[in-house]
């Protein structure tokens, strides 16, 4: 019985994850380059705005990182400062192409998220980096 409940839980979890990933790529009314209903051009998202939506949504970064205080992982302010001081690239780290420099002891906790961020486009990763850096 426990196995059946566990399998059902896994199926539901993966089904919900797939739906949230599919809906992310869709543009809403605030992010289109077409004209709005009033005939005025609609605004496009800045890299920081796109990064914030990834941070709060698809990336699930908000579950471990806060803007100005340590939660599970370091704060965005701390991440931005250390990467700037060391002249390092957050994008390179999120692609899995460089070592953790902010809090290497927490790297094992971040592994699942790195598997996810490796699937992001360069534009998404650069937007996430722009959002993190906007919190300095």
Short mmCIF file of N, CA, C and O in Angstrom, two decimals:
data_model
loop_
_atom_site.label_atom_id
_atom_site.label_comp_id
_atom_site.label_asym_id
_atom_site.label_seq_id
_atom_site.Cartn_x
_atom_site.Cartn_y
_atom_site.Cartn_z
N UNK A 1 0.82 -1.19 0.00
CA UNK A 1 0.00 0.00 0.00
C UNK A 1 0.87 1.26 0.00
O UNK A 1 0.57 2.21 -0.69
N UNK A 2 1.94 1.24 0.81
CA UNK A 2 2.83 2.40 0.89
C UNK A 2 3.49 2.65 -0.46
O UNK A 2 3.69 3.79 -0.86
N UNK A 3 3.82 1.57 -1.17
CA UNK A 3 4.45 1.71 -2.48
C UNK A 3 3.50 2.39 -3.47
O UNK A 3 3.92 3.22 -4.27
N UNK A 4 2.25 2.03 -3.42
CA UNK A 4 1.25 2.61 -4.33
C UNK A 4 1.09 4.10 -4.06
O UNK A 4 1.07 4.91 -4.98
N UNK A 5 1.00 4.47 -2.80
CA UNK A 5 0.88 5.88 -2.42
C UNK A 5 2.11 6.65 -2.87
O UNK A 5 2.02 7.74 -3.42
N UNK A 6 3.28 6.06 -2.67
CA UNK A 6 4.53 6.72 -3.07
C UNK A 6 4.59 6.90 -4.59
O UNK A 6 4.95 7.96 -5.09
N UNK A 7 4.20 5.89 -5.35
CA UNK A 7 4.20 5.98 -6.81
C UNK A 7 3.21 7.04 -7.27
O UNK A 7 3.51 7.83 -8.17
N UNK A 8 2.03 7.08 -6.68
CA UNK A 8 1.05 8.11 -7.04
C UNK A 8 1.58 9.51 -6.74
O UNK A 8 1.41 10.44 -7.53
N UNK A 9 2.24 9.65 -5.61
CA UNK A 9 2.83 10.95 -5.24
C UNK A 9 3.86 11.38 -6.29
O UNK A 9 3.89 12.53 -6.72
N UNK A 10 4.73 10.45 -6.70
CA UNK A 10 5.74 10.76 -7.71
C UNK A 10 5.11 11.16 -9.04
O UNK A 10 5.54 12.11 -9.69
N UNK A 11 4.07 10.43 -9.45
CA UNK A 11 3.39 10.75 -10.71
C UNK A 11 2.78 12.14 -10.67
O UNK A 11 2.88 12.91 -11.62
N UNK A 12 2.16 12.47 -9.56
CA UNK A 12 1.55 13.80 -9.41
C UNK A 12 2.62 14.87 -9.42
O UNK A 12 2.49 15.91 -10.07
N UNK A 13 3.72 14.64 -8.72
CA UNK A 13 4.81 15.63 -8.66
C UNK A 13 5.39 15.88 -10.04
O UNK A 13 5.61 17.03 -10.44
N UNK A 14 5.64 14.84 -10.80
CA UNK A 14 6.21 15.01 -12.13
C UNK A 14 5.20 15.64 -13.09
O UNK A 14 5.56 16.43 -13.95
N UNK A 15 3.92 15.31 -12.93
CA UNK A 15 2.89 15.92 -13.79
C UNK A 15 2.80 17.42 -13.54
O UNK A 15 2.70 18.20 -14.47
N UNK A 16 2.86 17.83 -12.29
CA UNK A 16 2.81 19.26 -11.96
C UNK A 16 4.04 19.97 -12.46
O UNK A 16 3.96 21.08 -12.96
N UNK A 17 5.19 19.35 -12.36
CA UNK A 17 6.44 19.97 -12.82
C UNK A 17 6.38 20.20 -14.32
O UNK A 17 6.75 21.25 -14.81
N UNK A 18 5.89 19.24 -15.08
CA UNK A 18 5.82 19.37 -16.53
C UNK A 18 4.90 20.52 -16.93
O UNK A 18 5.23 21.30 -17.81
N UNK A 19 3.75 20.65 -16.27
CA UNK A 19 2.82 21.74 -16.59
C UNK A 19 3.45 23.09 -16.32
O UNK A 19 3.31 24.01 -17.11
N UNK A 20 4.17 23.24 -15.22
CA UNK A 20 4.77 24.54 -14.90
C UNK A 20 5.86 24.87 -15.89
O UNK A 20 6.05 26.03 -16.23
N UNK A 21 6.60 23.89 -16.41
CA UNK A 21 7.64 24.16 -17.39
C UNK A 21 7.02 24.55 -18.72
O UNK A 21 7.53 25.43 -19.40
N UNK A 22 5.92 23.91 -19.12
CA UNK A 22 5.30 24.22 -20.39
C UNK A 22 4.72 25.62 -20.39
O UNK A 22 4.80 26.33 -21.38
N UNK A 23 4.16 26.08 -19.30
CA UNK A 23 3.52 27.38 -19.28
C UNK A 23 4.52 28.51 -19.18
O UNK A 23 4.21 29.64 -19.48
N UNK A 24 5.79 28.21 -18.80
CA UNK A 24 6.76 29.28 -18.61
C UNK A 24 7.08 30.00 -19.92
O UNK A 24 7.22 31.19 -19.95
N UNK A 25 7.19 29.29 -21.03
CA UNK A 25 7.60 29.89 -22.28
C UNK A 25 6.55 30.77 -22.92
O UNK A 25 6.83 31.51 -23.86
N UNK A 26 5.34 30.73 -22.43
CA UNK A 26 4.26 31.53 -23.01
C UNK A 26 4.39 32.97 -22.54
O UNK A 26 4.64 33.24 -21.39
N UNK A 27 4.19 33.90 -23.49
CA UNK A 27 4.27 35.31 -23.13
C UNK A 27 2.92 35.80 -22.65
O UNK A 27 1.88 35.42 -23.17
N UNK A 28 2.97 36.68 -21.65
CA UNK A 28 1.72 37.29 -21.22
C UNK A 28 1.59 38.67 -21.87
O UNK A 28 2.46 39.09 -22.62
N UNK A 29 0.54 39.37 -21.59
CA UNK A 29 0.28 40.65 -22.23
C UNK A 29 1.36 41.68 -21.96
O UNK A 29 1.56 42.60 -22.74
N UNK A 30 2.08 41.59 -20.85
CA UNK A 30 3.11 42.57 -20.50
C UNK A 30 4.44 42.32 -21.16
O UNK A 30 5.33 43.14 -21.08
N UNK A 31 4.61 41.18 -21.82
CA UNK A 31 5.92 40.85 -22.36
C UNK A 31 5.94 40.75 -23.87
O UNK A 31 6.92 40.30 -24.44
N UNK A 32 4.93 41.14 -24.54
CA UNK A 32 4.89 41.02 -25.98
C UNK A 32 5.36 42.29 -26.65
O UNK A 32 5.26 43.38 -26.10
N UNK A 33 5.88 42.17 -27.87
CA UNK A 33 6.33 43.32 -28.63
C UNK A 33 5.22 43.89 -29.50
O UNK A 33 5.41 44.87 -30.21
N UNK A 34 4.05 43.26 -29.50
CA UNK A 34 2.93 43.74 -30.30
C UNK A 34 2.26 44.92 -29.63
O UNK A 34 2.54 45.23 -28.49
N UNK A 35 1.35 45.54 -30.37
CA UNK A 35 0.65 46.68 -29.78
C UNK A 35 -0.39 46.20 -28.79
O UNK A 35 -0.99 45.15 -28.94
N UNK A 36 -0.62 47.00 -27.78
CA UNK A 36 -1.64 46.69 -26.79
C UNK A 36 -3.00 47.06 -27.35
O UNK A 36 -3.12 47.63 -28.42
N UNK A 37 -4.05 46.75 -26.61
CA UNK A 37 -5.40 47.00 -27.08
C UNK A 37 -5.68 48.49 -27.26
O UNK A 37 -6.58 48.86 -27.99
N UNK A 38 -4.91 49.37 -26.60
CA UNK A 38 -5.11 50.81 -26.74
C UNK A 38 -4.34 51.37 -27.93
O UNK A 38 -4.32 52.56 -28.16
N UNK A 39 -3.63 50.51 -28.69
CA UNK A 39 -2.87 50.98 -29.82
C UNK A 39 -1.47 51.44 -29.46
O UNK A 39 -0.72 51.88 -30.31
N UNK A 40 -1.11 51.36 -28.18
CA UNK A 40 0.22 51.75 -27.74
C UNK A 40 1.10 50.50 -27.73
O UNK A 40 0.62 49.41 -27.45
N UNK A 41 2.37 50.66 -28.02
CA UNK A 41 3.23 49.49 -27.96
C UNK A 41 3.31 48.94 -26.54
O UNK A 41 3.41 49.70 -25.59
N UNK A 42 3.23 47.63 -26.43
CA UNK A 42 3.36 46.99 -25.12
C UNK A 42 4.83 46.98 -24.72
O UNK A 42 5.71 47.00 -25.56
N UNK A 43 5.08 46.96 -23.44
CA UNK A 43 6.46 46.98 -22.96
C UNK A 43 7.04 45.57 -23.00
O UNK A 43 6.32 44.59 -22.85
N UNK A 44 8.34 45.49 -23.19
CA UNK A 44 9.02 44.21 -23.14
C UNK A 44 9.71 44.08 -21.79
O UNK A 44 9.99 45.08 -21.14
N UNK A 45 9.98 42.87 -21.41
CA UNK A 45 10.64 42.64 -20.12
C UNK A 45 12.11 43.00 -20.22
O UNK A 45 12.77 42.69 -21.21
N UNK A 46 12.61 43.63 -19.19
CA UNK A 46 14.04 43.86 -19.09
C UNK A 46 14.69 42.55 -18.66
O UNK A 46 13.99 41.66 -18.15
N UNK A 47 16.01 42.41 -18.84
CA UNK A 47 16.65 41.18 -18.34
C UNK A 47 16.41 40.96 -16.85
O UNK A 47 16.19 39.82 -16.42
N UNK A 48 16.41 42.05 -16.08
CA UNK A 48 16.18 41.92 -14.64
C UNK A 48 14.78 41.40 -14.34
O UNK A 48 14.59 40.58 -13.44
N UNK A 49 13.78 41.87 -15.11
CA UNK A 49 12.41 41.39 -14.90
C UNK A 49 12.28 39.92 -15.27
O UNK A 49 11.63 39.15 -14.56
N UNK A 50 12.89 39.53 -16.39
CA UNK A 50 12.86 38.12 -16.78
C UNK A 50 13.58 37.28 -15.72
O UNK A 50 13.09 36.23 -15.32
N UNK A 51 14.73 37.77 -15.26
CA UNK A 51 15.47 37.05 -14.22
C UNK A 51 14.68 36.89 -12.95
O UNK A 51 14.70 35.83 -12.31
N UNK A 52 13.94 37.94 -12.57
CA UNK A 52 13.11 37.85 -11.36
C UNK A 52 12.01 36.82 -11.53
O UNK A 52 11.71 36.05 -10.61
N UNK A 53 11.41 36.75 -12.72
CA UNK A 53 10.35 35.76 -12.94
C UNK A 53 10.92 34.34 -12.91
O UNK A 53 10.27 33.43 -12.41
N UNK A 54 12.14 34.17 -13.41
CA UNK A 54 12.79 32.86 -13.34
C UNK A 54 13.14 32.53 -11.89
O UNK A 54 12.92 31.41 -11.43
N UNK A 55 13.68 33.50 -11.16
CA UNK A 55 14.05 33.33 -9.75
C UNK A 55 12.85 32.90 -8.92
O UNK A 55 12.95 31.99 -8.09
N UNK A 56 11.71 33.51 -9.14
CA UNK A 56 10.50 33.22 -8.37
C UNK A 56 9.71 32.04 -8.90
O UNK A 56 8.88 31.48 -8.19
N UNK A 57 9.94 31.65 -10.16
CA UNK A 57 9.14 30.61 -10.78
C UNK A 57 9.94 29.40 -11.20
O UNK A 57 10.32 28.57 -10.37
N UNK A 58 10.21 29.34 -12.47
CA UNK A 58 10.86 28.19 -13.11
C UNK A 58 12.14 27.74 -12.41
O UNK A 58 12.40 26.55 -12.28
N UNK A 59 12.94 28.68 -11.94
CA UNK A 59 14.20 28.32 -11.30
C UNK A 59 14.07 27.85 -9.87
O UNK A 59 14.96 27.20 -9.34
N UNK A 60 12.98 28.20 -9.23
CA UNK A 60 12.73 27.85 -7.83
C UNK A 60 13.83 28.33 -6.90
O UNK A 60 14.04 27.78 -5.83
N UNK A 61 14.55 29.37 -7.30
CA UNK A 61 15.67 29.91 -6.50
C UNK A 61 15.17 30.46 -5.17
O UNK A 61 15.86 30.37 -4.15
N UNK A 62 13.97 31.05 -5.19
CA UNK A 62 13.41 31.70 -4.02
C UNK A 62 13.22 30.72 -2.85
O UNK A 62 13.17 31.14 -1.70
N UNK A 63 13.16 29.44 -3.15
CA UNK A 63 12.98 28.47 -2.07
C UNK A 63 14.21 28.34 -1.18
O UNK A 63 14.10 27.90 -0.04
N UNK A 64 15.38 28.76 -1.67
CA UNK A 64 16.62 28.65 -0.88
C UNK A 64 17.35 29.98 -0.67
O UNK A 64 18.22 30.07 0.18
N UNK A 65 17.04 30.99 -1.48
CA UNK A 65 17.76 32.27 -1.42
C UNK A 65 16.80 33.42 -1.19
O UNK A 65 15.77 33.51 -1.86
N UNK A 66 17.14 34.29 -0.26
CA UNK A 66 16.41 35.53 -0.04
C UNK A 66 17.27 36.68 -0.56
O UNK A 66 18.46 36.52 -0.80
N UNK A 67 16.67 37.84 -0.70
CA UNK A 67 17.39 38.99 -1.23
C UNK A 67 18.53 39.44 -0.33
O UNK A 67 19.65 39.63 -0.80
N UNK A 68 18.27 39.60 0.95
CA UNK A 68 19.28 40.20 1.81
C UNK A 68 19.60 39.43 3.09
O UNK A 68 20.20 39.97 4.01
N UNK A 69 19.19 38.17 3.16
CA UNK A 69 19.57 37.35 4.31
C UNK A 69 19.69 35.89 3.91
O UNK A 69 19.04 35.45 2.97
N UNK A 70 20.55 35.17 4.59
CA UNK A 70 20.78 33.76 4.32
C UNK A 70 19.53 32.96 4.70
O UNK A 70 18.96 33.17 5.76
N UNK A 71 19.11 32.09 3.84
CA UNK A 71 18.02 31.17 4.14
C UNK A 71 18.67 29.78 4.21
O UNK A 71 19.32 29.46 5.18
N UNK A 72 18.54 29.00 3.17
CA UNK A 72 19.29 27.76 3.05
C UNK A 72 20.62 28.08 2.37
O UNK A 72 21.68 27.66 2.80
N UNK A 73 20.51 28.85 1.29
CA UNK A 73 21.70 29.30 0.57
C UNK A 73 21.97 30.76 0.89
O UNK A 73 21.20 31.42 1.58
N UNK A 74 23.08 31.28 0.38
CA UNK A 74 23.44 32.68 0.65
C UNK A 74 22.44 33.65 0.03
O UNK A 74 21.70 33.29 -0.89
N UNK A 75 22.43 34.88 0.52
CA UNK A 75 21.52 35.89 -0.01
C UNK A 75 21.96 36.34 -1.40
O UNK A 75 23.12 36.17 -1.78
N UNK A 76 21.03 36.92 -2.14
CA UNK A 76 21.37 37.44 -3.47
C UNK A 76 22.43 38.53 -3.38
O UNK A 76 23.32 38.62 -4.23
N UNK A 77 22.34 39.36 -2.34
CA UNK A 77 23.33 40.43 -2.15
C UNK A 77 24.73 39.82 -1.97
O UNK A 77 25.69 40.31 -2.54
N UNK A 78 24.82 38.78 -1.16
CA UNK A 78 26.11 38.14 -0.92
C UNK A 78 26.64 37.49 -2.20
O UNK A 78 27.82 37.61 -2.54
N UNK A 79 25.77 36.80 -2.93
CA UNK A 79 26.17 36.17 -4.19
C UNK A 79 26.70 37.21 -5.16
O UNK A 79 27.78 37.06 -5.74
N UNK A 80 25.94 38.29 -5.35
CA UNK A 80 26.34 39.35 -6.29
C UNK A 80 27.67 39.96 -5.90
O UNK A 80 28.54 40.18 -6.75
N UNK A 81 27.85 40.22 -4.61
CA UNK A 81 29.09 40.85 -4.14
C UNK A 81 30.29 39.94 -4.38
O UNK A 81 31.32 40.38 -4.89
N UNK A 82 30.18 38.69 -4.01
CA UNK A 82 31.31 37.77 -4.15
C UNK A 82 31.66 37.55 -5.61
O UNK A 82 32.84 37.56 -5.98
N UNK A 83 30.66 37.37 -6.45
CA UNK A 83 30.95 37.17 -7.87
C UNK A 83 31.58 38.42 -8.48
O UNK A 83 32.48 38.32 -9.32
N UNK A 84 31.15 39.61 -8.04
CA UNK A 84 31.76 40.84 -8.54
C UNK A 84 33.20 40.96 -8.03
O UNK A 84 34.11 41.26 -8.81
N UNK A 85 33.41 40.74 -6.75
CA UNK A 85 34.74 40.85 -6.16
C UNK A 85 35.74 39.88 -6.80
O UNK A 85 36.91 40.21 -6.94
N UNK A 86 35.27 38.71 -7.18
CA UNK A 86 36.15 37.69 -7.77
C UNK A 86 36.13 37.73 -9.29
O UNK A 86 36.73 36.87 -9.94
N UNK A 87 35.41 38.71 -9.84
CA UNK A 87 35.29 38.86 -11.30
C UNK A 87 34.91 37.52 -11.94
O UNK A 87 35.53 37.07 -12.90
N UNK A 88 33.90 36.88 -11.38
CA UNK A 88 33.45 35.57 -11.84
C UNK A 88 32.07 35.67 -12.49
O UNK A 88 31.39 36.68 -12.35
N UNK A 89 31.68 34.62 -13.16
CA UNK A 89 30.41 34.60 -13.89
C UNK A 89 29.42 33.66 -13.22
O UNK A 89 29.68 32.46 -13.07
N UNK A 90 28.28 34.21 -12.85
CA UNK A 90 27.20 33.40 -12.28
C UNK A 90 26.67 32.45 -13.35
O UNK A 90 26.36 31.29 -13.07
N UNK A 91 26.60 32.92 -14.59
CA UNK A 91 26.11 32.09 -15.70
C UNK A 91 26.97 30.83 -15.85
O UNK A 91 26.44 29.73 -15.99
N UNK A 92 28.27 31.00 -15.80
CA UNK A 92 29.18 29.85 -15.93
C UNK A 92 28.93 28.83 -14.83
O UNK A 92 28.90 27.62 -15.08
N UNK A 93 28.72 29.31 -13.60
CA UNK A 93 28.41 28.41 -12.50
C UNK A 93 27.08 27.69 -12.73
O UNK A 93 26.98 26.47 -12.56
N UNK A 94 26.05 28.43 -13.15
CA UNK A 94 24.73 27.83 -13.35
C UNK A 94 24.71 26.83 -14.51
O UNK A 94 23.87 25.94 -14.55
N UNK A 95 25.65 26.98 -15.44
CA UNK A 95 25.78 26.01 -16.52
C UNK A 95 26.54 24.77 -16.07
O UNK A 95 26.62 23.79 -16.79
N UNK A 96 27.12 24.82 -14.87
CA UNK A 96 27.90 23.71 -14.35
C UNK A 96 29.32 23.70 -14.87
O UNK A 96 29.99 22.68 -14.83
N UNK A 97 29.79 24.85 -15.35
CA UNK A 97 31.11 24.93 -15.96
C UNK A 97 32.16 25.55 -15.04
O UNK A 97 33.29 25.76 -15.46
N UNK A 98 31.80 25.88 -13.80
CA UNK A 98 32.77 26.38 -12.83
C UNK A 98 32.37 25.92 -11.44
O UNK A 98 31.23 25.52 -11.20
N UNK A 99 33.32 26.01 -10.53
CA UNK A 99 33.08 25.58 -9.15
C UNK A 99 32.30 26.62 -8.36
O UNK A 99 32.30 27.80 -8.70
N UNK A 100 31.67 26.16 -7.29
CA UNK A 100 30.98 27.07 -6.38
C UNK A 100 32.02 27.94 -5.67
O UNK A 100 33.02 27.43 -5.19
N UNK A 101 31.77 29.25 -5.61
CA UNK A 101 32.71 30.13 -4.93
C UNK A 101 32.09 30.85 -3.75
O UNK A 101 32.81 31.37 -2.91
N UNK A 102 30.78 30.89 -3.65
CA UNK A 102 30.14 31.62 -2.56
C UNK A 102 30.09 30.77 -1.30
O UNK A 102 30.54 31.20 -0.24
N UNK A 103 29.55 29.58 -1.37
CA UNK A 103 29.43 28.71 -0.20
C UNK A 103 29.60 27.26 -0.65
O UNK A 103 28.63 26.51 -0.76
N UNK A 104 30.84 26.86 -0.94
CA UNK A 104 31.08 25.50 -1.46
C UNK A 104 30.53 24.39 -0.57
O UNK A 104 30.19 23.32 -1.08
N UNK A 105 30.39 24.63 0.72
CA UNK A 105 29.87 23.59 1.61
C UNK A 105 28.40 23.26 1.31
O UNK A 105 27.93 22.19 1.64
N UNK A 106 27.69 24.18 0.67
CA UNK A 106 26.28 23.97 0.33
C UNK A 106 26.10 23.44 -1.10
O UNK A 106 24.99 23.28 -1.56
N UNK A 107 27.21 23.16 -1.79
CA UNK A 107 27.13 22.76 -3.19
C UNK A 107 26.27 21.52 -3.39
O UNK A 107 25.50 21.44 -4.34
N UNK A 108 26.37 20.54 -2.51
CA UNK A 108 25.59 19.31 -2.64
C UNK A 108 24.09 19.60 -2.63
O UNK A 108 23.32 18.98 -3.36
N UNK A 109 23.67 20.57 -1.82
CA UNK A 109 22.26 20.94 -1.75
C UNK A 109 21.80 21.56 -3.08
O UNK A 109 20.67 21.38 -3.50
N UNK A 110 22.71 22.25 -3.75
CA UNK A 110 22.39 22.97 -4.98
C UNK A 110 22.38 22.06 -6.21
O UNK A 110 21.90 22.46 -7.27
N UNK A 111 22.88 20.83 -6.11
CA UNK A 111 23.01 19.95 -7.26
C UNK A 111 21.72 19.76 -8.05
O UNK A 111 21.73 19.81 -9.28
N UNK A 112 20.61 19.55 -7.38
CA UNK A 112 19.34 19.35 -8.09
C UNK A 112 18.96 20.59 -8.89
O UNK A 112 18.49 20.48 -10.03
N UNK A 113 19.20 21.76 -8.32
CA UNK A 113 18.88 22.99 -9.03
C UNK A 113 19.82 23.22 -10.21
O UNK A 113 19.41 23.76 -11.23
N UNK A 114 21.07 22.81 -10.08
CA UNK A 114 22.01 22.95 -11.20
C UNK A 114 21.60 22.07 -12.37
O UNK A 114 21.79 22.45 -13.52
N UNK A 115 21.03 20.91 -12.08
CA UNK A 115 20.52 20.06 -13.15
C UNK A 115 19.44 20.82 -13.91
O UNK A 115 19.37 20.77 -15.14
N UNK A 116 18.62 21.55 -13.20
CA UNK A 116 17.56 22.36 -13.82
C UNK A 116 18.15 23.55 -14.58
O UNK A 116 17.78 23.79 -15.74
N UNK A 117 19.06 24.29 -13.98
CA UNK A 117 19.58 25.49 -14.64
C UNK A 117 20.41 25.17 -15.88
O UNK A 117 20.50 25.99 -16.78
N UNK A 118 20.94 23.96 -15.96
CA UNK A 118 21.69 23.56 -17.16
C UNK A 118 20.77 23.46 -18.37
O UNK A 118 21.24 23.50 -19.50
N UNK A 119 19.46 23.38 -18.15
CA UNK A 119 18.50 23.30 -19.26
C UNK A 119 18.05 24.68 -19.72
O UNK A 119 17.37 24.79 -20.74
N UNK A 120 18.41 25.74 -18.99
CA UNK A 120 17.98 27.09 -19.34
C UNK A 120 18.76 27.60 -20.54
O UNK A 120 19.93 27.26 -20.73
N UNK A 121 18.14 28.48 -21.30
CA UNK A 121 18.82 29.12 -22.42
C UNK A 121 19.83 30.13 -21.90
O UNK A 121 19.76 30.55 -20.74
N UNK A 122 20.76 30.53 -22.76
CA UNK A 122 21.73 31.56 -22.37
C UNK A 122 21.03 32.85 -21.98
O UNK A 122 21.43 33.52 -21.03
N UNK A 123 19.96 33.20 -22.70
CA UNK A 123 19.20 34.41 -22.38
C UNK A 123 18.61 34.33 -20.97
O UNK A 123 18.67 35.29 -20.21
N UNK A 124 18.06 33.17 -20.61
CA UNK A 124 17.47 33.01 -19.29
C UNK A 124 18.54 33.09 -18.20
O UNK A 124 18.34 33.72 -17.17
N UNK A 125 19.69 32.46 -18.44
CA UNK A 125 20.77 32.49 -17.45
C UNK A 125 21.33 33.90 -17.29
O UNK A 125 21.60 34.35 -16.18
N UNK A 126 21.48 34.62 -18.39
CA UNK A 126 21.97 36.00 -18.32
C UNK A 126 20.95 36.89 -17.61
O UNK A 126 21.33 37.78 -16.85
N UNK A 127 19.67 36.63 -17.82
CA UNK A 127 18.63 37.39 -17.13
C UNK A 127 18.66 37.11 -15.63
O UNK A 127 18.53 38.02 -14.81
N UNK A 128 18.85 35.86 -15.27
CA UNK A 128 18.95 35.49 -13.85
C UNK A 128 20.16 36.16 -13.21
O UNK A 128 20.07 36.71 -12.12
N UNK A 129 21.28 36.18 -13.92
CA UNK A 129 22.47 36.86 -13.43
C UNK A 129 22.22 38.36 -13.28
O UNK A 129 22.61 38.97 -12.28
N UNK A 130 21.52 38.95 -14.25
CA UNK A 130 21.20 40.39 -14.18
C UNK A 130 20.33 40.69 -12.97
O UNK A 130 20.53 41.69 -12.27
N UNK A 131 19.36 39.81 -12.70
CA UNK A 131 18.49 40.01 -11.53
C UNK A 131 19.29 39.90 -10.23
O UNK A 131 19.14 40.72 -9.33
N UNK A 132 20.14 38.90 -10.13
CA UNK A 132 20.97 38.73 -8.93
C UNK A 132 21.84 39.97 -8.73
O UNK A 132 21.92 40.52 -7.64
N UNK A 133 22.48 40.42 -9.81
CA UNK A 133 23.35 41.60 -9.72
C UNK A 133 22.59 42.88 -9.41
O UNK A 133 23.15 43.83 -8.86
N UNK A 134 21.32 42.92 -9.73
CA UNK A 134 20.51 44.12 -9.44
C UNK A 134 20.22 44.23 -7.94
O UNK A 134 19.71 45.26 -7.50
N UNK A 135 20.53 43.21 -7.18
CA UNK A 135 20.27 43.19 -5.73
C UNK A 135 21.50 43.55 -4.90
O UNK A 135 21.49 43.34 -3.70
N UNK A 136 22.55 44.06 -5.53
CA UNK A 136 23.78 44.41 -4.79
C UNK A 136 23.50 45.50 -3.79
O UNK A 136 22.77 46.40 -3.97
#
